[in-house]
GROMACS .gro file of C-alpha atoms in nm:
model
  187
    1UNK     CA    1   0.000   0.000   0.000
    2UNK     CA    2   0.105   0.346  -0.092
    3UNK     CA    3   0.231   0.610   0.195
    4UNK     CA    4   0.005   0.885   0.225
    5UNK     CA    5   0.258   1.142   0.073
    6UNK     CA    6   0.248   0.890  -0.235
    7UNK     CA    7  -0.103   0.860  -0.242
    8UNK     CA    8  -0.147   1.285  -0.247
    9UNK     CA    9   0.075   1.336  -0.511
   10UNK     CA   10  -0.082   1.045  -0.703
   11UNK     CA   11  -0.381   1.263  -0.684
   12UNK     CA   12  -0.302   1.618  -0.756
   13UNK     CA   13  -0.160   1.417  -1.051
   14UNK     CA   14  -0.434   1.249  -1.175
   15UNK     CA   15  -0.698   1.582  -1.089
   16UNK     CA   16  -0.419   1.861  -1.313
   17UNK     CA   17  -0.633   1.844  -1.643
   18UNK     CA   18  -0.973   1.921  -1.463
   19UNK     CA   19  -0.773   2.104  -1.135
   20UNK     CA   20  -0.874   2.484  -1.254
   21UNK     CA   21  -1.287   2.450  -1.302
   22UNK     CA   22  -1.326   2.357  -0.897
   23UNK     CA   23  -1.002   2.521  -0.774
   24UNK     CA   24  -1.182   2.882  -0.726
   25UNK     CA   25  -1.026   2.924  -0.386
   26UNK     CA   26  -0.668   2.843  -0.516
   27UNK     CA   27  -0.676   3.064  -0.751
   28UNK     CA   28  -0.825   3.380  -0.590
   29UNK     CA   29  -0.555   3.343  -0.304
   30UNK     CA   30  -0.297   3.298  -0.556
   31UNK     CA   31  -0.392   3.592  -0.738
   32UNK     CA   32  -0.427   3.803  -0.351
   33UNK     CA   33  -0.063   3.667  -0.245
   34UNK     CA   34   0.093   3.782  -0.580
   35UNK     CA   35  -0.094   4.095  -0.602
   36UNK     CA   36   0.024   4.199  -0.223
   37UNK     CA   37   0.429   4.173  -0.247
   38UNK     CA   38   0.575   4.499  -0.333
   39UNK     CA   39   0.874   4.370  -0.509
   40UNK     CA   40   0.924   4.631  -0.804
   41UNK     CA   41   1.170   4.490  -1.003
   42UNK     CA   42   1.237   4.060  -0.919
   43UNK     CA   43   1.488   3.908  -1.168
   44UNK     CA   44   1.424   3.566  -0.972
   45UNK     CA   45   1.118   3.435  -0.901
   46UNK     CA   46   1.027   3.110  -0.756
   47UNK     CA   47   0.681   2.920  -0.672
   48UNK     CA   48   0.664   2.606  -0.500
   49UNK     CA   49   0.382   2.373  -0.505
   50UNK     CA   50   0.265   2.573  -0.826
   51UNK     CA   51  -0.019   2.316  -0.910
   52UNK     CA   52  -0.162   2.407  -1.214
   53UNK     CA   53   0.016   2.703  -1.225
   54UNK     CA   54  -0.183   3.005  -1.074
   55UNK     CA   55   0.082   3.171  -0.885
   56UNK     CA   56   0.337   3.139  -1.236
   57UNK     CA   57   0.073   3.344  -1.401
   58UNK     CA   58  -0.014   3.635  -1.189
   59UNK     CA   59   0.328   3.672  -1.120
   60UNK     CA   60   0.468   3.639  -1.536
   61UNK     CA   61   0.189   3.878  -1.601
   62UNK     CA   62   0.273   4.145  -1.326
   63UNK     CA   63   0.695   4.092  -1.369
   64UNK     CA   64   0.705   4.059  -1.715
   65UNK     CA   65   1.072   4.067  -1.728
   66UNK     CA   66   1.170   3.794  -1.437
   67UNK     CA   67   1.273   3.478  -1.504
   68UNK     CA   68   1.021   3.270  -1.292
   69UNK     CA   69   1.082   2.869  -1.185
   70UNK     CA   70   0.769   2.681  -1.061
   71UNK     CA   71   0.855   2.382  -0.846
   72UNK     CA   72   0.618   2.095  -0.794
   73UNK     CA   73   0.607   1.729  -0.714
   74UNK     CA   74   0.331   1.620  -0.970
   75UNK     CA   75   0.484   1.607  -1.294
   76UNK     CA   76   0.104   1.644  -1.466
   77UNK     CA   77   0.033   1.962  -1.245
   78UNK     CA   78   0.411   2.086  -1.363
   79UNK     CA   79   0.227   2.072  -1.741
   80UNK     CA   80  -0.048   2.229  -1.706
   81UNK     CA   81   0.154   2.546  -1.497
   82UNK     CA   82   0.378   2.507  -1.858
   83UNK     CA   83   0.101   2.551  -2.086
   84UNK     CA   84   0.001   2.874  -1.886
   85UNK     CA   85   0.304   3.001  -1.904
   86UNK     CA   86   0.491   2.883  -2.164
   87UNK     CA   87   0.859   3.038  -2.084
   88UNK     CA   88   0.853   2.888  -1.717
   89UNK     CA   89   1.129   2.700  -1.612
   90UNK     CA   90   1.049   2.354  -1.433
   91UNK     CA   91   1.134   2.180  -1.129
   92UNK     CA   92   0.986   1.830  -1.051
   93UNK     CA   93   1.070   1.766  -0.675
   94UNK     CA   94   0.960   1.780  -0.321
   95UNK     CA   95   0.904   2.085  -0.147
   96UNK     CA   96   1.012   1.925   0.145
   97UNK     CA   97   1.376   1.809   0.043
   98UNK     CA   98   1.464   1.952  -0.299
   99UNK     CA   99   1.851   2.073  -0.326
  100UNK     CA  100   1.820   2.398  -0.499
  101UNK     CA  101   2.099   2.571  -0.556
  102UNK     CA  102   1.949   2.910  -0.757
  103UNK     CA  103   1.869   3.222  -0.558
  104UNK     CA  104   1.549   3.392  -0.588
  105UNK     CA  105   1.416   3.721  -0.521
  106UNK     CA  106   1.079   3.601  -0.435
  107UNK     CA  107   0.963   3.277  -0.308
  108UNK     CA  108   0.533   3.200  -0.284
  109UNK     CA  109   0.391   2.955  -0.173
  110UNK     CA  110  -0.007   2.900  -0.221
  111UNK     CA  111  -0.215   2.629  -0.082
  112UNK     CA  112   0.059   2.378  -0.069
  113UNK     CA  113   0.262   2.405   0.306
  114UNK     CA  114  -0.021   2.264   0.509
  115UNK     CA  115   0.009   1.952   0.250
  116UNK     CA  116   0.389   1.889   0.410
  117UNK     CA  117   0.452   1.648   0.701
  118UNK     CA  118   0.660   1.885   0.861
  119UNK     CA  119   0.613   2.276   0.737
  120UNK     CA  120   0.837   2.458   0.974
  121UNK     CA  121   1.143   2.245   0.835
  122UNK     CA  122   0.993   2.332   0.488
  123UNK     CA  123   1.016   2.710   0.574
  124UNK     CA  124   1.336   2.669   0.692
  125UNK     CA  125   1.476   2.514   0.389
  126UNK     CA  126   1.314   2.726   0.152
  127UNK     CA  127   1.465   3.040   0.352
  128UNK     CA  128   1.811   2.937   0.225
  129UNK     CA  129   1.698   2.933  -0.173
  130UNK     CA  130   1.637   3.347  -0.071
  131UNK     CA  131   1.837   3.620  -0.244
  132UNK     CA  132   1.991   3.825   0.044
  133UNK     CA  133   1.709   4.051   0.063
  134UNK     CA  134   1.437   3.828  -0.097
  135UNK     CA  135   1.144   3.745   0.061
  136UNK     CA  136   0.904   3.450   0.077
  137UNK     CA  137   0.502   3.559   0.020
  138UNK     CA  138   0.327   3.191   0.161
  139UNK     CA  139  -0.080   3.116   0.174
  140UNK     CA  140  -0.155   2.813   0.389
  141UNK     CA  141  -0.445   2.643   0.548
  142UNK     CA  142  -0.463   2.637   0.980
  143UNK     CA  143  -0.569   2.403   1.190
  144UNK     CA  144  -0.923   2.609   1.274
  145UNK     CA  145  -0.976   2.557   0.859
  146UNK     CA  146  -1.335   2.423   0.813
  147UNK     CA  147  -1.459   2.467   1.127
  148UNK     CA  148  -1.803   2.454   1.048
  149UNK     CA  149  -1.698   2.154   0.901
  150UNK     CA  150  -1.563   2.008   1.209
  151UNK     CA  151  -1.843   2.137   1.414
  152UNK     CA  152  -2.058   1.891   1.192
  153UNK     CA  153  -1.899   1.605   1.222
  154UNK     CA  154  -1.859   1.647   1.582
  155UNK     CA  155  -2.216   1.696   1.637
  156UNK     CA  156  -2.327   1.430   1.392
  157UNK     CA  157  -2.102   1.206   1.570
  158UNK     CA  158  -1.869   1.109   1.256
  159UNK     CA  159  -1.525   1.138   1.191
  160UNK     CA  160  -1.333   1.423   1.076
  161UNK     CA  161  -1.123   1.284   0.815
  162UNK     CA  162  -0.963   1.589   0.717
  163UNK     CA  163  -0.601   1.674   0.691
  164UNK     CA  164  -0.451   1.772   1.002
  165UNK     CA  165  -0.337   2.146   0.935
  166UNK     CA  166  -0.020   2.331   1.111
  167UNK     CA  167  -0.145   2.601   1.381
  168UNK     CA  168  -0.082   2.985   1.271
  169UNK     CA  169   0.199   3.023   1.458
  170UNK     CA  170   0.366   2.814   1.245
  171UNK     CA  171   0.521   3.122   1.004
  172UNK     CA  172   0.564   3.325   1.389
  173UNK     CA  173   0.850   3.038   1.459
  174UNK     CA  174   1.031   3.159   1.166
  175UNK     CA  175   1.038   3.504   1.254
  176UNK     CA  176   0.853   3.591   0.965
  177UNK     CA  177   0.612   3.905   0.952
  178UNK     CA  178   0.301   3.701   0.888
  179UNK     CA  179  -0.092   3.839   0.798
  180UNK     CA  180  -0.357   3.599   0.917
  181UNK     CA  181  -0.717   3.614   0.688
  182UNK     CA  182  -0.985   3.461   0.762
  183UNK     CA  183  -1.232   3.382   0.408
  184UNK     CA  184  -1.552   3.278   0.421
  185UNK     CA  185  -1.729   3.080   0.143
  186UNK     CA  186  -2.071   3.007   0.081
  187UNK     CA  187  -2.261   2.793  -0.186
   0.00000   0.00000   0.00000
């Protein structure tokens, strides 16, 4: 039987074609964490976990000029970031324990962090891929995410089988300035 890590990635593979008509969330917060960093000028920029590519485009389409590298585990999700933006360089690896060597200006990070089995080691690594200077613009889920949902299950007396998310503080332990947002969705 797979691992669970194997068994994510196996799915984020097999969901890239069809990821972008029920990934309305993902992309709006993509969109917010790009359009907040100030950065005038970024020569390097990097996003990990890019999925189908959300973060690549906002940010090709607001630094024209910057070279931008999108790092993800799923090579399908990798494809479909490609086809958005065609002159994207490529990384297939694990957040978690990639050996990057480059620099970048900007790191992001959307949606992806709470996904890792251990996100303050992630932050930590990804630190060192920084440009003195550079800074790292991440969007995670917390561990009070869905609590409506959780409020259901515990009064309907069924399990909740979602993910376990990091608390907020995790991005305080880095010493990071962090912004907490709370967004409500209805249907």
């Amino acid at each position: 039987m797979r691992n669970t890590a194997q068994k994510i990635l196996a799915d984020f593979d097999a969901a890239a074609p069809d990821y972008d008509r029920w990934a309305e969330i993902q992309a709006q917060t993509a969109q917010q964490l790009v359009a907040k960093c100030d950065a005038t000028s970024p020569v390097d920029i990097l996003d990990i976990g890019c999925g189908t590519g959300f973060v690549s485009e906002s940010a090709a389409k607001k630094w024209p000029d910057a070279t931008i590298t999108a790092l993800d585990h799923a090579p399908a999700m990798l494809l479909e970031a490609q086809r958005k933006v065609p002159r994207l360089k490529t990384i297939l690896a694990d957040a978690a324990s990639a050996e990057i060597t480059q620099k970048f200006d900007i790191i992001f990070s959307s949606m992806m962090l709470h996904w890792l089995p251990d996100p303050l080691a992630a932050l930590k690594l990804w630190r060192t891929w920084l440009k003195p200077n550079g800074v790292m613009h991440i969007a995670f889920l917390t561990e009070n995410s869905f609590s409506e949902w959780a409020d259901l299950c515990r009064d309907d007396g069924v399990e909740n089988g979602l993910w376990k998310m990091p608390p907020a503080s995790l991005a305080d332990a880095t010493g990071a300035t962090c912004e907490y947002q709370n967004i409500q969705i209805s249907h």
